mmCIF file of C-alpha atoms in Angstrom:
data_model
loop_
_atom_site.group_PDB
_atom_site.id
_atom_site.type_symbol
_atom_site.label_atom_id
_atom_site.label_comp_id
_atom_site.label_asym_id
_atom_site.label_seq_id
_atom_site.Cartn_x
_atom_site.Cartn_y
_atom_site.Cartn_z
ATOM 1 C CA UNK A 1 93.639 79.252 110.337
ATOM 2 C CA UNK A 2 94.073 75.244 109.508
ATOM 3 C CA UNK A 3 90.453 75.195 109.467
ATOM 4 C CA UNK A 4 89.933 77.310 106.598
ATOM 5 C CA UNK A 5 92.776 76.006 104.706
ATOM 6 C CA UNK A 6 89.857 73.622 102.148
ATOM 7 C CA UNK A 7 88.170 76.971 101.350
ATOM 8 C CA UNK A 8 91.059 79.251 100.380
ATOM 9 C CA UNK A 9 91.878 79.313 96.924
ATOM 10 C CA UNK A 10 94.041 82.006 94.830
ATOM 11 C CA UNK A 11 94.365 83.269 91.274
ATOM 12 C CA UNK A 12 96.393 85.508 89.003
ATOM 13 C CA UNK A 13 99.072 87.035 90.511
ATOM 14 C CA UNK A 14 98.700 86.168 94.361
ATOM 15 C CA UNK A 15 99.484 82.795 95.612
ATOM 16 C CA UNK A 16 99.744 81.983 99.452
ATOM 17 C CA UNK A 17 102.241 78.748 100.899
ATOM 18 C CA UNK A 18 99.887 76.010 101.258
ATOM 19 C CA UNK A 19 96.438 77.641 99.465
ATOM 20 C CA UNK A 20 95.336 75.793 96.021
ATOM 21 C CA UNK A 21 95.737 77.959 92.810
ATOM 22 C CA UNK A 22 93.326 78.267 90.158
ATOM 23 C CA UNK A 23 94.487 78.587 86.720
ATOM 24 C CA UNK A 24 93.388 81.069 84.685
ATOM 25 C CA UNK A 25 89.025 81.283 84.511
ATOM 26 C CA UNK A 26 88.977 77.708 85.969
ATOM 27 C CA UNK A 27 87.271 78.447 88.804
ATOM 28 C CA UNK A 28 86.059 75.145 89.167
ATOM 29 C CA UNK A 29 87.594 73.532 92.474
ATOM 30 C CA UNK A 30 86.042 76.520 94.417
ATOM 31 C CA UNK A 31 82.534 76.032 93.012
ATOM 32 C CA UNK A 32 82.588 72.291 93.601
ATOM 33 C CA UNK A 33 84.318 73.108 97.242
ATOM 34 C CA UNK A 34 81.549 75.506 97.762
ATOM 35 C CA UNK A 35 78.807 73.328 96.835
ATOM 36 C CA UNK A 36 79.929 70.444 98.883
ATOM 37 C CA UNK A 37 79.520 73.143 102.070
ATOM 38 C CA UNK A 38 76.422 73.404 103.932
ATOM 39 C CA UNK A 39 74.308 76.597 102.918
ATOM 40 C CA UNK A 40 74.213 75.128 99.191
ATOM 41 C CA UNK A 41 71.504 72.143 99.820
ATOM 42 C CA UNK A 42 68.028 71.295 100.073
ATOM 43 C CA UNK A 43 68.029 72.757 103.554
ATOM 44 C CA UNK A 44 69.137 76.371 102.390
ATOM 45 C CA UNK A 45 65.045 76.646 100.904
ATOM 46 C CA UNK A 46 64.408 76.022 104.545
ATOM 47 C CA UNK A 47 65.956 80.088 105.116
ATOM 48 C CA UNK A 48 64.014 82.928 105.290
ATOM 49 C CA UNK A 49 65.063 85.324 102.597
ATOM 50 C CA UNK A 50 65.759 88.770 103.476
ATOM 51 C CA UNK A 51 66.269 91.768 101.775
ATOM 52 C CA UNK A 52 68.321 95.227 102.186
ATOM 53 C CA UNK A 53 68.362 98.437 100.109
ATOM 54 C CA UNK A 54 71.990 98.445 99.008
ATOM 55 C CA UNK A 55 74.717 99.916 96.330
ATOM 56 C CA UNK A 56 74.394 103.948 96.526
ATOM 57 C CA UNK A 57 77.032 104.862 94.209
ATOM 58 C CA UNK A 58 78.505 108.413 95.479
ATOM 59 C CA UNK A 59 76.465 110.073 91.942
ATOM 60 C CA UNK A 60 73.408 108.402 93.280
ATOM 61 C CA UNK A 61 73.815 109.799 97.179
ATOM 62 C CA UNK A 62 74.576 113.025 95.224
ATOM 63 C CA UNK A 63 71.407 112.860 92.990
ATOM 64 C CA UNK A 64 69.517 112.277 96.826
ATOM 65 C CA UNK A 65 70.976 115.093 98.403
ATOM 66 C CA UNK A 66 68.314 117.729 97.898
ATOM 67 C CA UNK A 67 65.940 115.003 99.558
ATOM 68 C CA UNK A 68 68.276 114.281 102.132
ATOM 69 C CA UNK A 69 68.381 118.151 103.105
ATOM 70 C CA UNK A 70 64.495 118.546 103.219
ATOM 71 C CA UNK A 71 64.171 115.817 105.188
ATOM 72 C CA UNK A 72 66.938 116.990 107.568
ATOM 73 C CA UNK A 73 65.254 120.043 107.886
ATOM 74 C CA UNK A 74 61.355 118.932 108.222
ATOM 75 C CA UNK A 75 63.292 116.948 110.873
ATOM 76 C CA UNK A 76 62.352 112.959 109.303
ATOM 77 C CA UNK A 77 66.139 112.345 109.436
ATOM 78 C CA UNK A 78 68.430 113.880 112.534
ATOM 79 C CA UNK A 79 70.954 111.129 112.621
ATOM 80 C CA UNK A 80 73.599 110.382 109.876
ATOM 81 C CA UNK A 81 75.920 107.220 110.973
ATOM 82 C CA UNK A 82 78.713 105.984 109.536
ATOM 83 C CA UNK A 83 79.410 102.339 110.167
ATOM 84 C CA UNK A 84 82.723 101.331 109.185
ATOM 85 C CA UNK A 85 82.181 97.173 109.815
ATOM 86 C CA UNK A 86 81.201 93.506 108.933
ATOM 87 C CA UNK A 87 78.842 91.020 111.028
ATOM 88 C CA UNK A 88 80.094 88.357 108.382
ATOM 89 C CA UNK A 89 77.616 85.364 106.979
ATOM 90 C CA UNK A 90 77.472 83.584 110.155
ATOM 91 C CA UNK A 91 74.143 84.464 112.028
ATOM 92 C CA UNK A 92 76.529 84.443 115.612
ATOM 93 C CA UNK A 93 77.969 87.771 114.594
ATOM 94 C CA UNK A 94 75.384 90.618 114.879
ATOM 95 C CA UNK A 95 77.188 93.612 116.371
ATOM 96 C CA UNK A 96 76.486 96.113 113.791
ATOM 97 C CA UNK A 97 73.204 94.722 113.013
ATOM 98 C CA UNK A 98 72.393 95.495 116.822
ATOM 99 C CA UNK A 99 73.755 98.494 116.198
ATOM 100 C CA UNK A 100 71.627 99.412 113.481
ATOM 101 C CA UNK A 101 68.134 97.944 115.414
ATOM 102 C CA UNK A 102 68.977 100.646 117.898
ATOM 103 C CA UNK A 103 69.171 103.721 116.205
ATOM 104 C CA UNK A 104 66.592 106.353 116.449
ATOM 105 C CA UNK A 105 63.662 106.284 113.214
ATOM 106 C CA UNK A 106 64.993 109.353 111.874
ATOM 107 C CA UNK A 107 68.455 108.097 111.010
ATOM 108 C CA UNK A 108 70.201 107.195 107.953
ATOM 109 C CA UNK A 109 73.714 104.735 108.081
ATOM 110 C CA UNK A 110 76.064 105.155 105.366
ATOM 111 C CA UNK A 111 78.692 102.211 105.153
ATOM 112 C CA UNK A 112 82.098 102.857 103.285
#
């Protein structure tokens, strides 16, 4: 889209008709073009920070599994989901978060 166009930069090997291209490590035009958009201000203290447990490596899921199968069968976790999708950044776009809000207590999601 036309609208993205200022945001859109490339590097190495790819290069797009009409999208800057950063030399090698000089990744500078993005930062500055990043900076200049709102979310990098004053106002972005204004944001409630929020946290998620994140990054289970398939050795770490595998290191939980014997916890994962007593709580499957003491019956704490019933529900294993796999959501395959992104809400993005922009707070408008919370499908699979409202997905998530409505699963039962003893479920797990596992995202690819």
């Amino acid at each position: 889209e036309d609208s993205y166009a200022d945001n859109l930069f490339t590097t190495g090997e790819t290069g797009v008709e009409g999208v800057r291209h950063l030399e090698p490590k000089s990744f500078g035009p993005a930062i500055e073009r990043a900076l200049a958009l709102p979310g990098f201000g004053p106002e972005a203290a204004d944001v409630e920070e929020k946290t998620h447990l994140v990054g289970f490596g398939r050795e770490a899921t595998l290191g939980a599994a014997p916890a994962i199968l007593d709580a499957i069968k003491s019956g704490q976790l019933e529900h294993i989901f796999l959501v395959g999708g992104c809400d993005g950044s922009e707070g408008s776009r919370r499908y699979y978060k409202k997905v998530a809000q409505q699963m039962p207590e003893t479920s797990a999601i596992l995202t690819p």
